Amino acid sequence: MSRERATALLVDFDGVLRRWDPAVAAGVEREYGLTEGVLGEIAMSWGLLQPVLTGQVSHAQWMASVADALTPSVGAERARAAVEQWQRYRGEIDLEVLAFVRQVREAGVRVGLGTNATDQLDADLAALGLTDDFDAVVNSSVVGVNKPAKEYFQAACTALETSPSRVLFVDDEDRSISGARVAGLSAHRWTGPGDLRYLRAALAF
């Protein structure tokens, strides 16, 4: 049996719409005498990451924990300064993907931002000029559960006011794609802007 055609799009933020230049973190690490890759390694360790993605701690508390972990290596003051400098960079928007999102909305398709994020998300969207680009923003730290949990996708579909079978989800992580499909959504594993042609066809746009 063929699937119903999608009438709503749920798009991931980091890795699809927003990109991070690894040279920024590498530069901070060199400047402060830190081991290459250590900022991301500490921040993305599940023990620190999971609580902030589910709203149990704030973004500021998360970053304070990263600084605490660096303190034995460079001292508390330099650790805090390194993390602060690193966090000033808020990523870059893929303008081709953003143009696609805007065109889809103009065509009458509801578009949601579906992201595992912290309470910093609203400020980031404002700083990057994206405040008015989505019909719904589904932030894991607000929902209280993160992708790939079924409950996350249920909340996303509710926010989009669209049944799961009518939502097309786009993400760059296999686990999230699998979770979305378990929840009944169509899902496409993002590999780059070359995928936009397929997405246009899937949305009949």
Coordinates of N, CA and C in Angstrom, one line a residue:
M1 N 0.9 -1.2 0.0 CA 0.0 0.0 0.0 C 0.9 1.2 0.0
S2 N 0.6 2.2 -0.9 CA 1.4 3.4 -1.0 C 1.1 4.3 0.2
R3 N 2.1 5.1 0.6 CA 1.9 6.1 1.7 C 1.1 7.3 1.2
E4 N 0.4 7.9 2.1 CA -0.2 9.2 1.8 C 0.8 10.2 1.5
R5 N 0.5 11.2 0.6 CA 1.5 12.2 0.3 C 1.6 13.2 1.5
A6 N 2.9 13.5 1.8 CA 3.1 14.4 2.9 C 2.5 15.8 2.7
T7 N 1.9 16.4 3.7 CA 1.4 17.7 3.7 C 2.1 18.6 4.7
A8 N 3.1 18.1 5.4 CA 3.9 18.9 6.3 C 5.3 18.4 6.3
L9 N 6.2 19.3 6.6 CA 7.7 19.0 6.6 C 8.2 19.3 8.0
L10 N 9.0 18.4 8.5 CA 9.6 18.6 9.8 C 11.1 18.4 9.5
V11 N 11.9 19.5 9.7 CA 13.3 19.5 9.4 C 14.2 19.7 10.6
D12 N 15.3 18.9 10.6 CA 16.2 19.0 11.7 C 17.0 20.4 11.5
F13 N 17.6 20.8 12.6 CA 18.3 22.1 12.6 C 19.8 21.8 12.4
D14 N 20.5 21.3 13.4 CA 22.0 21.1 13.2 C 22.3 19.9 12.3
G15 N 23.0 20.2 11.3 CA 23.4 19.1 10.3 C 22.5 19.2 9.1
V16 N 21.4 19.9 9.1 CA 20.6 20.1 7.9 C 20.5 21.6 7.6
L17 N 19.9 22.4 8.5 CA 19.7 23.8 8.2 C 20.9 24.6 8.8
R18 N 21.5 24.2 9.9 CA 22.6 24.9 10.5 C 23.9 24.1 10.4
R19 N 25.0 24.7 10.1 CA 26.2 24.0 10.0 C 27.2 24.7 11.0
W20 N 28.1 23.9 11.5 CA 29.1 24.3 12.4 C 30.5 24.2 11.8
D21 N 31.3 25.2 11.7 CA 32.7 25.2 11.2 C 33.6 24.7 12.3
P22 N 34.1 23.5 12.1 CA 35.0 22.9 13.2 C 36.3 23.7 13.4
A23 N 36.6 24.6 12.5 CA 37.8 25.4 12.7 C 37.7 26.4 13.8
V24 N 36.4 26.7 14.2 CA 36.2 27.7 15.3 C 36.6 27.1 16.6
A25 N 36.1 25.9 16.9 CA 36.5 25.2 18.1 C 38.0 24.9 18.1
A26 N 38.5 24.4 17.0 CA 39.9 24.1 16.9 C 40.8 25.3 17.3
G27 N 40.4 26.5 16.8 CA 41.1 27.7 17.1 C 41.1 28.1 18.5
V28 N 40.0 27.9 19.2 CA 39.9 28.2 20.6 C 40.8 27.2 21.4
E29 N 40.7 26.0 21.0 CA 41.5 24.9 21.7 C 43.0 25.2 21.6
R30 N 43.4 25.7 20.4 CA 44.9 26.0 20.2 C 45.2 27.2 21.1
E31 N 44.4 28.2 21.1 CA 44.6 29.5 21.8 C 44.8 29.2 23.3
Y32 N 44.0 28.3 23.8 CA 44.0 28.1 25.3 C 44.8 26.8 25.7
G33 N 45.5 26.2 24.8 CA 46.3 25.1 25.1 C 45.5 23.8 25.5
L34 N 44.4 23.7 24.8 CA 43.6 22.5 25.1 C 43.8 21.4 24.0
T35 N 43.6 20.2 24.4 CA 43.7 19.1 23.5 C 42.7 19.2 22.3
E36 N 43.1 19.0 21.1 CA 42.3 19.1 19.9 C 41.0 18.2 20.1
G37 N 39.9 18.8 19.9 CA 38.6 18.1 20.0 C 38.0 18.0 21.3
V38 N 38.7 18.5 22.4 CA 38.2 18.3 23.7 C 36.9 19.0 24.0
L39 N 36.7 20.2 23.5 CA 35.5 20.9 23.8 C 34.2 20.2 23.4
G40 N 34.2 19.7 22.1 CA 33.1 18.9 21.7 C 33.0 17.6 22.4
E41 N 34.1 17.0 22.7 CA 34.1 15.7 23.3 C 33.4 15.7 24.7
I42 N 33.8 16.8 25.4 CA 33.2 16.9 26.8 C 31.7 17.3 26.7
A43 N 31.4 18.3 25.8 CA 30.0 18.8 25.7 C 29.1 17.7 25.2
M44 N 29.6 16.9 24.3 CA 28.7 15.9 23.7 C 28.7 14.6 24.5
S45 N 29.4 14.5 25.6 CA 29.3 13.3 26.4 C 27.9 13.1 26.9
W46 N 27.4 11.9 26.9 CA 25.9 11.8 27.1 C 25.5 12.2 28.5
G47 N 26.4 12.0 29.5 CA 26.1 12.4 30.9 C 25.8 13.9 31.0
L48 N 26.5 14.7 30.2 CA 26.3 16.1 30.2 C 25.2 16.5 29.2
L49 N 25.1 15.8 28.1 CA 24.3 16.3 27.0 C 22.8 15.9 27.3
Q50 N 22.5 14.7 27.7 CA 21.1 14.3 27.9 C 20.3 15.2 28.8
P51 N 20.9 15.6 29.9 CA 20.1 16.5 30.8 C 19.7 17.8 30.2
V52 N 20.6 18.4 29.4 CA 20.3 19.7 28.8 C 19.4 19.6 27.6
L53 N 19.4 18.5 26.9 CA 18.5 18.2 25.8 C 17.1 18.0 26.2
T54 N 16.9 17.5 27.4 CA 15.6 17.2 28.0 C 15.1 18.3 29.0
G55 N 15.8 19.4 29.0 CA 15.3 20.5 29.9 C 15.6 20.4 31.3
Q56 N 16.4 19.4 31.7 CA 16.7 19.2 33.2 C 17.7 20.3 33.7
V57 N 18.6 20.7 32.8 CA 19.5 21.8 33.2 C 19.5 22.8 32.0
S58 N 20.0 24.0 32.3 CA 20.0 25.1 31.3 C 21.2 25.0 30.4
H59 N 21.2 25.7 29.3 CA 22.4 25.8 28.5 C 23.6 26.3 29.3
A60 N 23.3 27.4 30.1 CA 24.4 28.0 30.9 C 25.0 27.0 31.8
Q61 N 24.2 26.2 32.5 CA 24.6 25.1 33.4 C 25.5 24.1 32.7
W62 N 25.0 23.7 31.5 CA 25.7 22.7 30.7 C 27.1 23.2 30.4
M63 N 27.2 24.5 29.9 CA 28.5 25.1 29.6 C 29.4 25.2 30.8
A64 N 28.8 25.5 32.0 CA 29.6 25.6 33.2 C 30.2 24.2 33.5
S65 N 29.4 23.2 33.2 CA 29.9 21.8 33.5 C 31.1 21.5 32.6
V66 N 31.1 22.0 31.3 CA 32.2 21.8 30.4 C 33.4 22.6 30.9
A67 N 33.2 23.8 31.4 CA 34.3 24.5 32.0 C 34.9 23.8 33.2
D68 N 34.0 23.3 34.0 CA 34.5 22.6 35.2 C 35.4 21.4 34.8
A69 N 35.0 20.7 33.7 CA 35.8 19.5 33.3 C 37.1 19.9 32.7
L70 N 37.3 21.2 32.2 CA 38.5 21.7 31.7 C 39.4 22.3 32.7
T71 N 38.9 22.6 33.9 CA 39.6 23.3 34.9 C 40.9 22.6 35.3
P72 N 40.9 21.3 35.5 CA 42.2 20.7 35.9 C 43.3 20.8 34.9
S73 N 43.0 21.1 33.7 CA 44.0 21.2 32.6 C 44.5 22.6 32.5
V74 N 43.7 23.6 32.6 CA 44.1 25.0 32.3 C 43.7 26.0 33.4
G75 N 43.1 25.5 34.5 CA 42.7 26.5 35.5 C 41.3 27.0 35.3
A76 N 40.6 27.4 36.4 CA 39.2 27.8 36.3 C 39.0 29.0 35.4
E77 N 39.8 30.0 35.5 CA 39.6 31.2 34.7 C 39.7 31.0 33.3
R78 N 40.8 30.3 32.9 CA 41.0 30.1 31.4 C 40.0 29.1 30.9
A79 N 39.6 28.2 31.7 CA 38.5 27.2 31.2 C 37.2 28.0 30.9
R80 N 36.8 28.9 31.8 CA 35.6 29.6 31.6 C 35.8 30.5 30.4
A81 N 36.9 31.1 30.2 CA 37.1 32.0 29.1 C 37.1 31.3 27.8
A82 N 37.7 30.1 27.7 CA 37.7 29.3 26.5 C 36.3 28.9 26.1
V83 N 35.5 28.4 27.1 CA 34.1 28.0 26.8 C 33.3 29.2 26.3
E84 N 33.5 30.4 27.0 CA 32.7 31.6 26.6 C 33.1 32.0 25.1
Q85 N 34.4 31.9 24.8 CA 34.8 32.3 23.4 C 34.2 31.3 22.4
W86 N 34.3 30.1 22.7 CA 33.7 29.0 21.9 C 32.2 29.2 21.6
Q87 N 31.5 29.6 22.7 CA 30.1 29.7 22.6 C 29.6 31.0 21.8
R88 N 30.5 31.9 21.6 CA 30.1 33.1 20.9 C 29.7 32.8 19.4
Y89 N 30.3 31.7 18.9 CA 30.0 31.3 17.5 C 28.7 30.4 17.6
R90 N 27.7 30.8 16.8 CA 26.4 30.1 16.8 C 26.1 29.4 15.5
G91 N 27.1 29.1 14.7 CA 26.9 28.4 13.5 C 26.5 29.2 12.3
E92 N 26.3 28.6 11.2 CA 26.0 29.2 10.0 C 24.8 28.5 9.3
I93 N 23.9 29.3 8.7 CA 22.8 28.7 8.0 C 23.1 28.4 6.6
D94 N 22.6 27.2 6.2 CA 22.7 26.8 4.8 C 21.6 27.5 4.0
L95 N 22.0 28.5 3.2 CA 21.1 29.4 2.6 C 20.2 28.7 1.5
E96 N 20.8 27.6 0.9 CA 20.0 26.8 0.0 C 18.9 26.1 0.6
V97 N 19.2 25.5 1.8 CA 18.1 24.8 2.6 C 17.1 25.8 3.1
L98 N 17.5 27.0 3.6 CA 16.6 28.0 4.0 C 15.7 28.4 2.9
A99 N 16.2 28.6 1.7 CA 15.4 29.1 0.6 C 14.3 28.0 0.3
F100 N 14.7 26.7 0.4 CA 13.8 25.6 0.2 C 12.6 25.7 1.2
V101 N 13.0 25.8 2.5 CA 12.0 25.9 3.6 C 11.0 27.0 3.3
R102 N 11.5 28.2 2.9 CA 10.7 29.3 2.7 C 9.8 29.1 1.5
Q103 N 10.3 28.5 0.4 CA 9.5 28.2 -0.8 C 8.4 27.2 -0.4
V104 N 8.7 26.2 0.4 CA 7.7 25.2 0.8 C 6.6 25.8 1.5
R105 N 6.9 26.7 2.5 CA 5.9 27.4 3.2 C 5.0 28.3 2.4
E106 N 5.6 28.9 1.4 CA 4.9 29.8 0.5 C 3.9 29.0 -0.3
A107 N 4.2 27.7 -0.6 CA 3.4 26.9 -1.3 C 2.2 26.3 -0.5
G108 N 2.2 26.6 0.8 CA 1.1 26.2 1.7 C 1.4 24.9 2.5
V109 N 2.6 24.5 2.5 CA 3.0 23.3 3.3 C 3.5 23.8 4.7
R110 N 2.9 23.1 5.7 CA 3.4 23.5 7.1 C 4.8 23.0 7.3
V111 N 5.6 23.8 7.9 CA 7.0 23.4 8.1 C 7.3 23.6 9.6
G112 N 7.9 22.5 10.2 CA 8.3 22.6 11.6 C 9.8 22.4 11.7
L113 N 10.4 23.0 12.7 CA 11.8 22.7 13.0 C 11.8 21.7 14.1
G114 N 12.4 20.5 13.9 CA 12.4 19.5 14.8 C 13.8 19.2 15.3
T115 N 14.2 19.6 16.5 CA 15.6 19.6 16.9 C 15.8 19.2 18.4
N116 N 16.8 18.5 18.6 CA 17.3 18.2 20.0 C 18.1 19.5 20.3
A117 N 17.6 20.3 21.2 CA 18.3 21.6 21.5 C 18.1 22.0 22.9
T118 N 18.8 23.1 23.3 CA 18.7 23.6 24.7 C 17.8 24.8 24.7
D119 N 17.8 25.4 25.9 CA 17.0 26.6 26.1 C 17.7 27.8 25.4
Q120 N 18.8 27.6 24.7 CA 19.4 28.6 23.9 C 18.8 28.8 22.5
L121 N 17.9 27.8 22.1 CA 17.4 27.8 20.8 C 16.7 29.0 20.3
D122 N 15.8 29.6 21.1 CA 15.1 30.8 20.7 C 16.0 31.9 20.4
A123 N 17.0 32.1 21.3 CA 18.0 33.2 21.0 C 18.8 32.9 19.8
D124 N 19.1 31.7 19.5 CA 19.9 31.4 18.3 C 19.0 31.7 17.0
L125 N 17.8 31.3 17.1 CA 16.9 31.5 15.9 C 16.7 33.0 15.7
A126 N 16.7 33.8 16.7 CA 16.6 35.2 16.6 C 17.9 35.8 16.0
A127 N 19.0 35.4 16.5 CA 20.3 35.9 16.1 C 20.6 35.5 14.6
L128 N 20.0 34.4 14.2 CA 20.3 33.9 12.8 C 19.2 34.3 11.9
G129 N 18.2 35.1 12.4 CA 17.1 35.6 11.5 C 16.1 34.6 11.1
L130 N 15.8 33.6 11.9 CA 14.9 32.5 11.6 C 13.6 32.5 12.4
T131 N 13.4 33.6 13.1 CA 12.2 33.6 14.1 C 10.9 33.3 13.4
D132 N 10.7 33.8 12.1 CA 9.4 33.7 11.5 C 9.4 32.7 10.4
D133 N 10.3 31.7 10.4 CA 10.4 30.8 9.3 C 9.8 29.4 9.5
F134 N 9.1 29.3 10.6 CA 8.5 27.9 10.9 C 7.1 28.1 11.5
D135 N 6.3 27.1 11.1 CA 4.9 27.1 11.7 C 5.0 26.5 13.1
A136 N 6.0 25.7 13.4 CA 6.2 25.2 14.8 C 7.6 24.9 15.0
V137 N 8.1 25.1 16.2 CA 9.4 24.8 16.6 C 9.3 23.8 17.8
V138 N 9.9 22.6 17.5 CA 9.7 21.5 18.4 C 11.1 21.2 19.0
N139 N 11.3 21.8 20.2 CA 12.6 21.7 20.9 C 12.6 20.7 22.0
S140 N 13.5 19.7 21.9 CA 13.5 18.6 22.9 C 13.5 19.1 24.3
S141 N 14.2 20.2 24.6 CA 14.3 20.7 26.0 C 13.0 21.2 26.5
V142 N 12.1 21.6 25.6 CA 10.8 22.0 26.0 C 9.8 20.8 26.0
V143 N 10.0 19.9 25.1 CA 9.1 18.7 25.1 C 9.4 17.9 26.3
G144 N 10.7 17.8 26.7 CA 11.1 17.0 27.8 C 11.6 15.6 27.4
V145 N 11.7 15.4 26.1 CA 12.2 14.1 25.6 C 12.8 14.4 24.2
N146 N 13.9 13.7 23.9 CA 14.7 14.0 22.7 C 14.5 12.9 21.6
K147 N 14.8 13.3 20.4 CA 14.8 12.4 19.3 C 15.9 11.3 19.7
P148 N 15.6 10.1 19.4 CA 14.6 9.5 18.4 C 13.4 8.9 19.1
A149 N 13.1 9.4 20.3 CA 12.0 8.8 21.1 C 10.6 9.0 20.3
K150 N 9.8 8.0 20.4 CA 8.5 8.1 19.7 C 7.7 9.3 20.3
E151 N 7.8 9.5 21.6 CA 7.0 10.6 22.2 C 7.4 12.0 21.6
Y152 N 8.7 12.1 21.2 CA 9.1 13.4 20.6 C 8.4 13.6 19.3
F153 N 8.3 12.6 18.5 CA 7.7 12.7 17.2 C 6.2 12.9 17.3
Q154 N 5.6 12.3 18.3 CA 4.2 12.5 18.6 C 3.9 14.0 18.9
A155 N 4.8 14.6 19.7 CA 4.7 16.0 20.1 C 4.9 16.9 18.8
A156 N 5.8 16.5 18.0 CA 6.0 17.3 16.8 C 4.8 17.3 15.8
C157 N 4.2 16.1 15.7 CA 3.0 16.0 14.8 C 1.9 16.8 15.4
T158 N 1.7 16.8 16.7 CA 0.7 17.6 17.4 C 0.9 19.1 17.1
A159 N 2.2 19.5 17.2 CA 2.5 20.9 17.0 C 2.3 21.3 15.6
L160 N 2.5 20.4 14.7 CA 2.2 20.7 13.2 C 0.8 20.5 12.9
E161 N 0.0 20.0 13.8 CA -1.5 19.8 13.5 C -1.7 18.9 12.3
T162 N -0.8 17.9 12.2 CA -0.8 17.0 11.1 C -0.6 15.5 11.6
S163 N -1.3 14.6 11.0 CA -1.1 13.2 11.4 C 0.3 12.7 11.0
P164 N 0.9 11.8 11.7 CA 2.2 11.3 11.4 C 2.4 10.8 10.0
S165 N 1.3 10.2 9.4 CA 1.4 9.6 8.1 C 1.6 10.7 7.0
R166 N 1.3 12.0 7.4 CA 1.3 13.1 6.5 C 2.5 14.0 6.7
V167 N 3.4 13.6 7.6 CA 4.6 14.4 7.9 C 5.8 13.8 7.3
L168 N 6.6 14.6 6.6 CA 7.9 14.1 6.1 C 9.0 14.7 6.9
F169 N 9.8 13.9 7.5 CA 10.9 14.3 8.5 C 12.2 14.2 7.8
V170 N 13.1 15.2 7.9 CA 14.4 15.2 7.3 C 15.5 15.4 8.4
D171 N 16.4 14.5 8.5 CA 17.5 14.6 9.5 C 18.7 13.9 9.0
D172 N 19.9 14.3 9.6 CA 21.1 13.7 9.1 C 21.6 12.5 10.0
E173 N 20.8 12.1 10.9 CA 21.3 11.0 11.8 C 20.3 9.8 11.6
D174 N 21.0 8.6 11.4 CA 20.2 7.4 11.2 C 19.2 7.1 12.3
R175 N 19.7 7.3 13.6 CA 18.8 7.0 14.7 C 17.5 7.8 14.7
S176 N 17.7 9.0 14.4 CA 16.5 9.9 14.3 C 15.5 9.5 13.2
I177 N 16.1 9.1 12.1 CA 15.3 8.6 11.0 C 14.5 7.4 11.3
S178 N 15.2 6.4 12.0 CA 14.6 5.2 12.4 C 13.5 5.5 13.4
G179 N 13.7 6.4 14.4 CA 12.7 6.7 15.4 C 11.5 7.3 14.8
A180 N 11.7 8.2 13.8 CA 10.6 8.8 13.1 C 9.7 7.8 12.4
R181 N 10.4 6.9 11.7 CA 9.6 5.8 11.0 C 8.8 5.0 11.9
V182 N 9.4 4.6 13.1 CA 8.7 3.9 14.1 C 7.4 4.6 14.6
A183 N 7.5 6.0 14.6 CA 6.4 6.8 15.1 C 5.4 7.0 13.9
G184 N 5.6 6.5 12.7 CA 4.7 6.6 11.7 C 4.9 7.7 10.7
L185 N 6.0 8.4 10.8 CA 6.3 9.5 9.8 C 7.1 8.9 8.6
S186 N 7.0 9.6 7.5 CA 7.9 9.4 6.4 C 9.2 10.1 6.8
A187 N 10.4 9.5 6.5 CA 11.6 10.1 6.9 C 12.7 10.0 5.8
H188 N 13.5 11.0 5.6 CA 14.6 11.0 4.7 C 15.9 11.4 5.3
R189 N 16.9 10.5 5.1 CA 18.2 10.7 5.7 C 18.9 11.8 4.8
W190 N 19.2 12.9 5.4 CA 19.8 14.0 4.7 C 21.3 13.8 4.5
T191 N 21.7 14.0 3.2 CA 23.1 13.9 2.9 C 23.7 15.2 2.3
G192 N 22.8 16.2 2.0 CA 23.3 17.4 1.5 C 22.3 18.0 0.6
P193 N 22.5 19.3 0.1 CA 21.5 20.0 -0.8 C 21.1 19.2 -2.0
G194 N 21.9 18.2 -2.4 CA 21.5 17.4 -3.5 C 20.2 16.6 -3.3
D195 N 19.8 16.5 -2.0 CA 18.6 15.8 -1.6 C 17.3 16.7 -1.9
L196 N 17.5 18.0 -2.1 CA 16.3 18.8 -2.2 C 15.4 18.5 -3.4
R197 N 16.0 17.9 -4.4 CA 15.2 17.5 -5.6 C 14.2 16.4 -5.2
Y198 N 14.7 15.5 -4.4 CA 13.8 14.4 -3.9 C 12.7 15.0 -3.0
L199 N 13.1 15.8 -2.1 CA 12.2 16.4 -1.2 C 11.1 17.2 -1.9
R200 N 11.4 17.9 -2.9 CA 10.4 18.7 -3.7 C 9.4 17.7 -4.3
A201 N 9.9 16.6 -4.8 CA 9.0 15.6 -5.4 C 8.1 15.0 -4.4
A202 N 8.7 14.7 -3.2 CA 7.9 14.0 -2.2 C 6.8 14.9 -1.7
L203 N 7.0 16.2 -1.7 CA 6.0 17.2 -1.3 C 5.2 17.7 -2.4
A204 N 5.4 17.1 -3.6 CA 4.7 17.6 -4.8 C 4.9 19.1 -5.0
F205 N 6.1 19.5 -4.8 CA 6.3 21.0 -4.9 C 7.3 21.3 -6.0

